[in-house]
PDB file of C-alpha atoms in Angstrom:
ATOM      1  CA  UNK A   1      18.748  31.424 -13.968  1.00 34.00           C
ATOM      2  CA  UNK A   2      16.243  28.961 -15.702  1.00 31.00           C
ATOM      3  CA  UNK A   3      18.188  25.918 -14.612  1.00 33.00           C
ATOM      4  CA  UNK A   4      19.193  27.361 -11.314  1.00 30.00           C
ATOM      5  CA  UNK A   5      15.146  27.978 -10.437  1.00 29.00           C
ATOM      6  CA  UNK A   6      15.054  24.323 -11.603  1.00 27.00           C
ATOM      7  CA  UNK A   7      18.027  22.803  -9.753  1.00 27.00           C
ATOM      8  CA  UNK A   8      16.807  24.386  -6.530  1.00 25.00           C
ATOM      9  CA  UNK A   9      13.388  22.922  -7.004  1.00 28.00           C
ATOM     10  CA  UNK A  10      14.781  19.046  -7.225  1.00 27.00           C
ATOM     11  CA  UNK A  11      16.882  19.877  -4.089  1.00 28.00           C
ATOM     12  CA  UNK A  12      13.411  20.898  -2.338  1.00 30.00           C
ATOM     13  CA  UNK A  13      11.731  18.013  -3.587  1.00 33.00           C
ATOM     14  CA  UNK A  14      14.114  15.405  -2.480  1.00 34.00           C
ATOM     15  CA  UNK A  15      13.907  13.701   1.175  1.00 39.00           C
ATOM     16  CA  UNK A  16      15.676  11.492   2.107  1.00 40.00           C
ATOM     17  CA  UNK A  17      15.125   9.210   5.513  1.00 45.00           C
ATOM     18  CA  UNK A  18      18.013   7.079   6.683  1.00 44.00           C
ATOM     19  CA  UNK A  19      16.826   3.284   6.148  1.00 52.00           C
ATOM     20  CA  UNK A  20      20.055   2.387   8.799  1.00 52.00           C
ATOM     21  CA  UNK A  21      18.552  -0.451  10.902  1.00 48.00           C
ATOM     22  CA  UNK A  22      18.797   2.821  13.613  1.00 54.00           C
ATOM     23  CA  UNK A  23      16.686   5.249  10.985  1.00 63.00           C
ATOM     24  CA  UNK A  24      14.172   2.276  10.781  1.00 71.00           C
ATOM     25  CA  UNK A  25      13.496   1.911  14.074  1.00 69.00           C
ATOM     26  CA  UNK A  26      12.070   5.780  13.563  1.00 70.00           C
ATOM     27  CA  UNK A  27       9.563   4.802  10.712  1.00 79.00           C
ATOM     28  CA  UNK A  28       6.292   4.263  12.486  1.00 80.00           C
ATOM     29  CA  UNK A  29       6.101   0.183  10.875  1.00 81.00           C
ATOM     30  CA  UNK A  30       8.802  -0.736  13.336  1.00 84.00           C
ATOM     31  CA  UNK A  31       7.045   0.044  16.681  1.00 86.00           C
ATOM     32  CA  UNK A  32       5.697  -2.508  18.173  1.00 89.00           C
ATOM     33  CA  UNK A  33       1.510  -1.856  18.895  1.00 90.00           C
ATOM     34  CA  UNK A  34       1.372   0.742  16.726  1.00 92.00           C
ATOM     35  CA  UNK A  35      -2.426   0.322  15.362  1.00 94.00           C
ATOM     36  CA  UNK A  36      -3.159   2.133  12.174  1.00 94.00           C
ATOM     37  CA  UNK A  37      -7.033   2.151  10.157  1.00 96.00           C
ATOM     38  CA  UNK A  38      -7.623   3.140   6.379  1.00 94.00           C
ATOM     39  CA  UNK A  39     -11.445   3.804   6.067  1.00 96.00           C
ATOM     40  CA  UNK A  40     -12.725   2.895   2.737  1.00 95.00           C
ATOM     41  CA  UNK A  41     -15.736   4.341   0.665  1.00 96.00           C
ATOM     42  CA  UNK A  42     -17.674   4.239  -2.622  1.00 94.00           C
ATOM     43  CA  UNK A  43     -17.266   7.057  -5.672  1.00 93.00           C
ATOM     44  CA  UNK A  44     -20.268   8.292  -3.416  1.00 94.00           C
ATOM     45  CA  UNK A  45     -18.265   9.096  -0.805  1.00 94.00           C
ATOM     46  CA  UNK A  46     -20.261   6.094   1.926  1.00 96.00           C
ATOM     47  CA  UNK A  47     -18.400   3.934   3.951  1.00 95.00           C
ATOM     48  CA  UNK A  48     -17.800   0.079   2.807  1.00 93.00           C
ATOM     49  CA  UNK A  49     -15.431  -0.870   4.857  1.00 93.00           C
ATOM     50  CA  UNK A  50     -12.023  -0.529   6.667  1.00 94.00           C
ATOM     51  CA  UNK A  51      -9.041  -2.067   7.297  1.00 92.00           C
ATOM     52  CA  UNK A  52      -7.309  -2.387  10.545  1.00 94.00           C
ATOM     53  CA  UNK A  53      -3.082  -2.985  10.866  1.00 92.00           C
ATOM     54  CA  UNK A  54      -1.137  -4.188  13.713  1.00 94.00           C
ATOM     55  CA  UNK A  55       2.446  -3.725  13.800  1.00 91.00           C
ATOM     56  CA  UNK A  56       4.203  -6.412  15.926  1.00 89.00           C
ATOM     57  CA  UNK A  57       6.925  -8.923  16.348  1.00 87.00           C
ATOM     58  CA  UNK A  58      10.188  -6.766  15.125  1.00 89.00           C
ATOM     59  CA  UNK A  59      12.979  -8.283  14.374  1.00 89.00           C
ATOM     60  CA  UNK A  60      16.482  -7.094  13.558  1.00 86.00           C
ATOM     61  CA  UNK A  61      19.478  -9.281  11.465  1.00 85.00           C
ATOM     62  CA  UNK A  62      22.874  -7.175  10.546  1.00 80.00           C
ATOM     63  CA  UNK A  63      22.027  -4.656   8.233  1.00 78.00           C
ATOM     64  CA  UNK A  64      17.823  -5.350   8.079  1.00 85.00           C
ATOM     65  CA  UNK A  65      14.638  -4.947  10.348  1.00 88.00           C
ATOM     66  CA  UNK A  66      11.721  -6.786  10.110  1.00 88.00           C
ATOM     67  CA  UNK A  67       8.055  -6.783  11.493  1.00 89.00           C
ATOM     68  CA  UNK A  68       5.259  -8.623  11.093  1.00 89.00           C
ATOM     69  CA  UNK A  69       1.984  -7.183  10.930  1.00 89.00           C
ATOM     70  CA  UNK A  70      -1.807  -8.263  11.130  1.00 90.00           C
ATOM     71  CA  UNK A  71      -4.426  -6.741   9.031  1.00 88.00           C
ATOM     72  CA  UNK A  72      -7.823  -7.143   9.523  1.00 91.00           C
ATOM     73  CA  UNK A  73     -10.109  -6.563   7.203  1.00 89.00           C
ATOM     74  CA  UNK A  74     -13.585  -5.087   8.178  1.00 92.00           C
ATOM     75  CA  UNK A  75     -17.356  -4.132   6.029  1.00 90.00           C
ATOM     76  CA  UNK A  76     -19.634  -1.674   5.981  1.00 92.00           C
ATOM     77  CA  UNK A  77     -21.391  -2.713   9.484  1.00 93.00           C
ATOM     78  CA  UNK A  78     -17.933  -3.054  11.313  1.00 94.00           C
ATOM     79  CA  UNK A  79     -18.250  -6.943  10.968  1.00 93.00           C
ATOM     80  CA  UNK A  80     -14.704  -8.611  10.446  1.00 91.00           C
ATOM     81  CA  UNK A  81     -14.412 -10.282   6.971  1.00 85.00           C
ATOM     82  CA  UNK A  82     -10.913 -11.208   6.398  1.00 82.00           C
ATOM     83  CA  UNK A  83      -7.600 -12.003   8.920  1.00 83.00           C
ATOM     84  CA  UNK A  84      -3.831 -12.556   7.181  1.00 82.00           C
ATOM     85  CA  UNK A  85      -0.409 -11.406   8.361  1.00 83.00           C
ATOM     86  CA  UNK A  86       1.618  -9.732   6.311  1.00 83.00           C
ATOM     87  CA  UNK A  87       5.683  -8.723   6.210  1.00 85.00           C
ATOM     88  CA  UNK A  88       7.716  -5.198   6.014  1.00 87.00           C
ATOM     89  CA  UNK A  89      11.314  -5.001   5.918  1.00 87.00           C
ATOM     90  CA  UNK A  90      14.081  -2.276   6.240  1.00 86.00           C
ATOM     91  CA  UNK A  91      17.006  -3.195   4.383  1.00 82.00           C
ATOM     92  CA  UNK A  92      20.122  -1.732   1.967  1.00 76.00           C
ATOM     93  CA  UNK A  93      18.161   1.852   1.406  1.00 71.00           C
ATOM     94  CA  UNK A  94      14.734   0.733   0.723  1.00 82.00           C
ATOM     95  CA  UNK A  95      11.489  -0.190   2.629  1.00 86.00           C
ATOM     96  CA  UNK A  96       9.405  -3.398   1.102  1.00 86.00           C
ATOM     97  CA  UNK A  97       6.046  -4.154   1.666  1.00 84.00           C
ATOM     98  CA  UNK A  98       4.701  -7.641   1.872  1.00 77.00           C
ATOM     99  CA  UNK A  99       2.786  -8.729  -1.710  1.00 68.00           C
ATOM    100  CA  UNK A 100      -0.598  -9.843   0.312  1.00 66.00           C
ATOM    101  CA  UNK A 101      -0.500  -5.871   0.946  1.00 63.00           C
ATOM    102  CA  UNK A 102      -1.097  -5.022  -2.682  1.00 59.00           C
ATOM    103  CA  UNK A 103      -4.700  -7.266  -2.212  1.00 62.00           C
ATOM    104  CA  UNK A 104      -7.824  -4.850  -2.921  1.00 60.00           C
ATOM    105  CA  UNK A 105     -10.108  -5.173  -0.276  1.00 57.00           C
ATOM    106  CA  UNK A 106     -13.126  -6.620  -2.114  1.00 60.00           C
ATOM    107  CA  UNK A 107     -10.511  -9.170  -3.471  1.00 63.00           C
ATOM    108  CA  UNK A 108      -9.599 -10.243  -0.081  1.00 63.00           C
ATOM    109  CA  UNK A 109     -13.110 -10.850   0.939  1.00 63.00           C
ATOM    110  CA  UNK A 110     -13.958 -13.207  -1.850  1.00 69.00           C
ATOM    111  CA  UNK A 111     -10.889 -15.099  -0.871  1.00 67.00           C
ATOM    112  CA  UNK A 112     -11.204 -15.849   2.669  1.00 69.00           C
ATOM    113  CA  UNK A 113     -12.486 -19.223   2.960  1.00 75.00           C
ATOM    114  CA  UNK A 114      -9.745 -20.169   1.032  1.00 75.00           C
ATOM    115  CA  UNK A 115      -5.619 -20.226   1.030  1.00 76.00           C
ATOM    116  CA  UNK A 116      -3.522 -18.522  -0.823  1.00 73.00           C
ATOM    117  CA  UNK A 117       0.093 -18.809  -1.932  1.00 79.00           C
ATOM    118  CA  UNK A 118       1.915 -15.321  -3.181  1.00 79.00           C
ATOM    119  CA  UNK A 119       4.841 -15.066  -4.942  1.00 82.00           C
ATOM    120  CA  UNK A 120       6.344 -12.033  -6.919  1.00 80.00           C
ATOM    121  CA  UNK A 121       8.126  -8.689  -6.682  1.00 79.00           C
ATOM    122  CA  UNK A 122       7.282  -6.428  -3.426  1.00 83.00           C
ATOM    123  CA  UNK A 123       6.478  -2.888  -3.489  1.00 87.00           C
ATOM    124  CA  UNK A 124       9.427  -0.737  -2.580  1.00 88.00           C
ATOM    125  CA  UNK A 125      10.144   2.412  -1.467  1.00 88.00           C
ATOM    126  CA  UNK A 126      13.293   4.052  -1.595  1.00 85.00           C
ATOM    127  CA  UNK A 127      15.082   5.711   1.562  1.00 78.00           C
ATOM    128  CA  UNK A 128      14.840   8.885  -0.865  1.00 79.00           C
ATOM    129  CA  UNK A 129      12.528  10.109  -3.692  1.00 84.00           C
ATOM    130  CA  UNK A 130      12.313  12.928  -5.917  1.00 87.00           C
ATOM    131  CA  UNK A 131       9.172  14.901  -7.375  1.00 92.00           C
ATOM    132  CA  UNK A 132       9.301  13.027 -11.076  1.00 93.00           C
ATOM    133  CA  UNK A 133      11.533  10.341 -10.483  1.00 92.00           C
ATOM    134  CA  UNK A 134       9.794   6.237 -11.100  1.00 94.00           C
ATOM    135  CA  UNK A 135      10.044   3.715  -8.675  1.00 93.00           C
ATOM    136  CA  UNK A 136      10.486  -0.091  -9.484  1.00 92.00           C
ATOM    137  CA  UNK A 137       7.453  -2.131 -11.178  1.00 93.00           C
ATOM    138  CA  UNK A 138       6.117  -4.976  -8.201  1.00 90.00           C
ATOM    139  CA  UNK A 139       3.449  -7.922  -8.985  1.00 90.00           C
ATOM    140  CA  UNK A 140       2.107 -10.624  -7.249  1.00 86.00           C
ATOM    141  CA  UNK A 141       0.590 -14.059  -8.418  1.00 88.00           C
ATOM    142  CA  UNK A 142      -2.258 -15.742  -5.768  1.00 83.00           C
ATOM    143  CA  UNK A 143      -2.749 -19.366  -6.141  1.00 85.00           C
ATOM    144  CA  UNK A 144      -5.865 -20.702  -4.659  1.00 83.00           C
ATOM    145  CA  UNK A 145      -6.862 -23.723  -3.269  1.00 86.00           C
ATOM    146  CA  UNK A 146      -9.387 -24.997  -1.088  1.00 83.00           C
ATOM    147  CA  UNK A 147      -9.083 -25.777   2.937  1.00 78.00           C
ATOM    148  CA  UNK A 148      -7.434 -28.967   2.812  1.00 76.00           C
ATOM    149  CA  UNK A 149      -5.195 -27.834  -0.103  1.00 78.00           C
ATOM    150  CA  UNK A 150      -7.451 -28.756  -3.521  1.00 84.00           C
ATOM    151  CA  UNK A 151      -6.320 -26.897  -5.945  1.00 83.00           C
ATOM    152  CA  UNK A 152      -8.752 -24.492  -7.420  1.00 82.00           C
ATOM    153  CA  UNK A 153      -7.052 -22.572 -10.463  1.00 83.00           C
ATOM    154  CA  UNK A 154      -9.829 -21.083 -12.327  1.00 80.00           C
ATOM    155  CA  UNK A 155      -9.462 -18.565  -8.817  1.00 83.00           C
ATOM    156  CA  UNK A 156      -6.048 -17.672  -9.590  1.00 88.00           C
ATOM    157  CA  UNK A 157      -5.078 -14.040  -9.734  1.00 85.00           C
ATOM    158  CA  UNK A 158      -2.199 -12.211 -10.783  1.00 89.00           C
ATOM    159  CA  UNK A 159      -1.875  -8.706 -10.446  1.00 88.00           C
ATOM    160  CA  UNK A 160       0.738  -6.059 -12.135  1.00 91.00           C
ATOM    161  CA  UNK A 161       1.262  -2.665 -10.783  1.00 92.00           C
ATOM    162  CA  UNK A 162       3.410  -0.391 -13.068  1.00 95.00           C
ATOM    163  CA  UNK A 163       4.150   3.001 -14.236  1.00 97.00           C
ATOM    164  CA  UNK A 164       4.751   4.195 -10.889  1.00 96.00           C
ATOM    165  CA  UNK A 165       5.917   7.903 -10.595  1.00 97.00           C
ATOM    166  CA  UNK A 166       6.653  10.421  -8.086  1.00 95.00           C
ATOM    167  CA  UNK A 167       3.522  13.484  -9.255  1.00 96.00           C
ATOM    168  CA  UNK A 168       4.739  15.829  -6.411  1.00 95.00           C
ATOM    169  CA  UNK A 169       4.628  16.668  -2.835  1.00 94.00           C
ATOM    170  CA  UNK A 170       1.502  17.758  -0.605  1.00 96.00           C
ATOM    171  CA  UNK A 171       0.420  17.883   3.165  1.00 96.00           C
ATOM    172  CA  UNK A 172      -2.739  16.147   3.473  1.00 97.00           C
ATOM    173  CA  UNK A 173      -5.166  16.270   6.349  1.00 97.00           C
ATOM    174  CA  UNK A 174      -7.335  13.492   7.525  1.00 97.00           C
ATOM    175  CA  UNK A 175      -8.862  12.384  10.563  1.00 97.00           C
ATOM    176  CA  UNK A 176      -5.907  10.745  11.824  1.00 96.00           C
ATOM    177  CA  UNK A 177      -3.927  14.436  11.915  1.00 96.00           C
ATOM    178  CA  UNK A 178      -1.912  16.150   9.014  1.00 96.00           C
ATOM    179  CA  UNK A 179       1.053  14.370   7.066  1.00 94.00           C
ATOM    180  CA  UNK A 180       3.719  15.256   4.707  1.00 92.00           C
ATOM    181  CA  UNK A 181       3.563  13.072   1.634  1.00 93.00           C
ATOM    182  CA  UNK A 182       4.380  12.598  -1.625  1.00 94.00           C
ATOM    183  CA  UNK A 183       1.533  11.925  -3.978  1.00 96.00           C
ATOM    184  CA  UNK A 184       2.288   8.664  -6.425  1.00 96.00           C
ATOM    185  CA  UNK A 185       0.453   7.435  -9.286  1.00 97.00           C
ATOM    186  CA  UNK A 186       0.602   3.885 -10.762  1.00 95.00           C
ATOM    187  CA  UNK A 187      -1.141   1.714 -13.211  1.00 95.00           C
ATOM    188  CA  UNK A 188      -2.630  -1.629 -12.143  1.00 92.00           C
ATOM    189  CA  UNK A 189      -3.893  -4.931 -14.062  1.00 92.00           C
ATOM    190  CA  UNK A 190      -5.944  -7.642 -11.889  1.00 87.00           C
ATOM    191  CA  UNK A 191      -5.945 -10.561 -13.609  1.00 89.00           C
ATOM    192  CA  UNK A 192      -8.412 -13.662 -12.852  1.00 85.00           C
ATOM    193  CA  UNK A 193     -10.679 -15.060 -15.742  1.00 84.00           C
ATOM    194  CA  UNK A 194     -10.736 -11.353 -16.795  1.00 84.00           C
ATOM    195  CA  UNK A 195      -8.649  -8.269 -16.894  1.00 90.00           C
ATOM    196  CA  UNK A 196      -9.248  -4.973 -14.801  1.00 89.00           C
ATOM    197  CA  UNK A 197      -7.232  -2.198 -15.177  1.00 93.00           C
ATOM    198  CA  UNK A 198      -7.067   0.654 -13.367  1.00 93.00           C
ATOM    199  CA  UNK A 199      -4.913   4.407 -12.218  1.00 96.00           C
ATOM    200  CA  UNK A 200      -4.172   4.314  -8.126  1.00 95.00           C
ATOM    201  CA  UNK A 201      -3.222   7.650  -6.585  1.00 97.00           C
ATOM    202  CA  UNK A 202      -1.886   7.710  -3.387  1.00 95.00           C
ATOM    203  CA  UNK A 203      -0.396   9.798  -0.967  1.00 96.00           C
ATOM    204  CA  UNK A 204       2.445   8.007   0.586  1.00 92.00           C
ATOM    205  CA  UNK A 205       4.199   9.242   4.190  1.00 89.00           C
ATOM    206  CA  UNK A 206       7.523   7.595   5.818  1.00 82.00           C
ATOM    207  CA  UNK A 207       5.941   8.439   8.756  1.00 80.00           C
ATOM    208  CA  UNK A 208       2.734   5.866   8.421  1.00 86.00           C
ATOM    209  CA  UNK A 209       2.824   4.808   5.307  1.00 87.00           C
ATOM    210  CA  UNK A 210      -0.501   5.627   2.933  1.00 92.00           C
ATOM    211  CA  UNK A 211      -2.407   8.011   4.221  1.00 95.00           C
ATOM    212  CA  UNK A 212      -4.688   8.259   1.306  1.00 96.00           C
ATOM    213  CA  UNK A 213      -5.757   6.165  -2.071  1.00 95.00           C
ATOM    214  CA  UNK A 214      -7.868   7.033  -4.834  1.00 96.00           C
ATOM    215  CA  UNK A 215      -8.214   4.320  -7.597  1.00 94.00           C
ATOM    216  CA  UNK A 216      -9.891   4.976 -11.030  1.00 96.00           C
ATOM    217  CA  UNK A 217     -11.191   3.227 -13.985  1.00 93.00           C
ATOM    218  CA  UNK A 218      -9.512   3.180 -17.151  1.00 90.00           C
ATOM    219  CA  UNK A 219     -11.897   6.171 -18.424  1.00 92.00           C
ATOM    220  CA  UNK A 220     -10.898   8.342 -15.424  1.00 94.00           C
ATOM    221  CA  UNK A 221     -14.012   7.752 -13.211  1.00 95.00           C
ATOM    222  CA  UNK A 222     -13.073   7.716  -9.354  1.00 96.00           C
ATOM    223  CA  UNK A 223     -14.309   3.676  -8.227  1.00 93.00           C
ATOM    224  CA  UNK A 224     -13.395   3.907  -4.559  1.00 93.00           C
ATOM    225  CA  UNK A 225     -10.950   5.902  -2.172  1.00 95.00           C
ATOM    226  CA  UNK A 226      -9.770   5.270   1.493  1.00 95.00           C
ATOM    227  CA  UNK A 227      -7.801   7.442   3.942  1.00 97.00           C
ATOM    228  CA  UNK A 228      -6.046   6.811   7.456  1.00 97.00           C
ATOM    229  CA  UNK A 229      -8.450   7.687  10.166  1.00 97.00           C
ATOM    230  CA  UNK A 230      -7.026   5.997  13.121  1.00 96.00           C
ATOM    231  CA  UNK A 231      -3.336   5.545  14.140  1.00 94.00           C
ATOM    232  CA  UNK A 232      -2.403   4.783  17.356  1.00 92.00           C
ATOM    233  CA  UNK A 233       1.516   4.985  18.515  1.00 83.00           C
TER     234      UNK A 233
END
């Protein structure tokens, strides 16, 4: 009984979306104009800032979609601070998520009078996941140089996320409406002339992607959190 209570569990805790290039034109990333905003805030709970996403320019190629998207990066006042584009694809059961993506916000801002070139491992998601199971390690390196191309290496950055794991399963409310997600943690290590290190939460939705993020210091203490306010289909 034990292992039937158990085996009926997994089965409940397992979706799985089809990533065919016709199941990805139902995920909300390959709509062209969709418009989604994560607001961000302080352990405090005030604002510092949001971040704005565009979904445009899909593109499909045999078996994958693509789309490129433009993020825009916004403080505390509603002034824009930062402008990149970055890439999602569909492709061979998975969705990937462009490395500029995995960015903090703050990070982005002290970059953008200069360029960057990423390399690495995206962050994937699988077309299903299970309540326990771990998805793949990603990392990204940013190489920094000034306008003009000067190289300026003492900016570098290189940042590991790992340790990623399914916690469970939760429907989570936010000003943007109500979303079935599954609730991920991972471990992440920013790397620059020093190390930071630090536990992201997140509550993750095929639908529209992250509709909440809680990141932590090594000792536990909540640093910042965002959640999707805005999303416009």
């Amino acid at each position: 009984m034990k292992n039937l209570k158990l085996l009926l569990f997994s089965a409940a805790a397992l979706v799985a979306f089809d990533f065919t290039p016709d199941g990805c034109d139902n995920l909300i990333f390959f709509k062209e104009g969709t418009k989604t905003t994560l607001s961000h805030y302080n352990d405090d709970g005030k604002p510092t800032g949001s971040t704005k996403t565009t979904y445009k320019n899909v593109s499909r190629s045999g078996g994958k979609v693509s789309v490129t998207a433009v993020t825009e990066n916004y403080d505390k006042k509603g002034k824009l601070s930062t402008s990149s584009e970055l890439a999602m694809r569909c492709e061979n059961g998975s969705l990937s998520i462009d490395l500029k993506s995995m960015m903090p916000q703050q990070q982005a801002d002290a970059y953008k009078d200069f360029e960057l070139q990423v390399e690495g491992m995206e962050k994937e998601f699988p077309s299903s996941l299970a309540v326990g199971s771990t998805l793949k390690d990603a990392n990204a390196k940013f190489t920094v140089s000034a306008k003009g191309g000067t190289p300026m290496p003492m900016m570098n950055m290189s940042l590991q996320i790992t340790n990623r794991k399914v916690e469970g399963k939760e429907s989570i409310t936010t000003p943007a409406g109500t979303f079935e997600c599954f609730k991920i943690s991972e471990d992440s290590e920013m790397k620059t002339i020093f190390k930071v290190r630090s536990k992201n939460i997140y509550w993750f939705s095929y639908e529209v992607g992250v509709v909440k993020l809680e990141v932590y210091k090594e000792n536990g203490k909540l640093m910042t959190k965002s959640e999707l306010t805005e999303l416009t289909k």
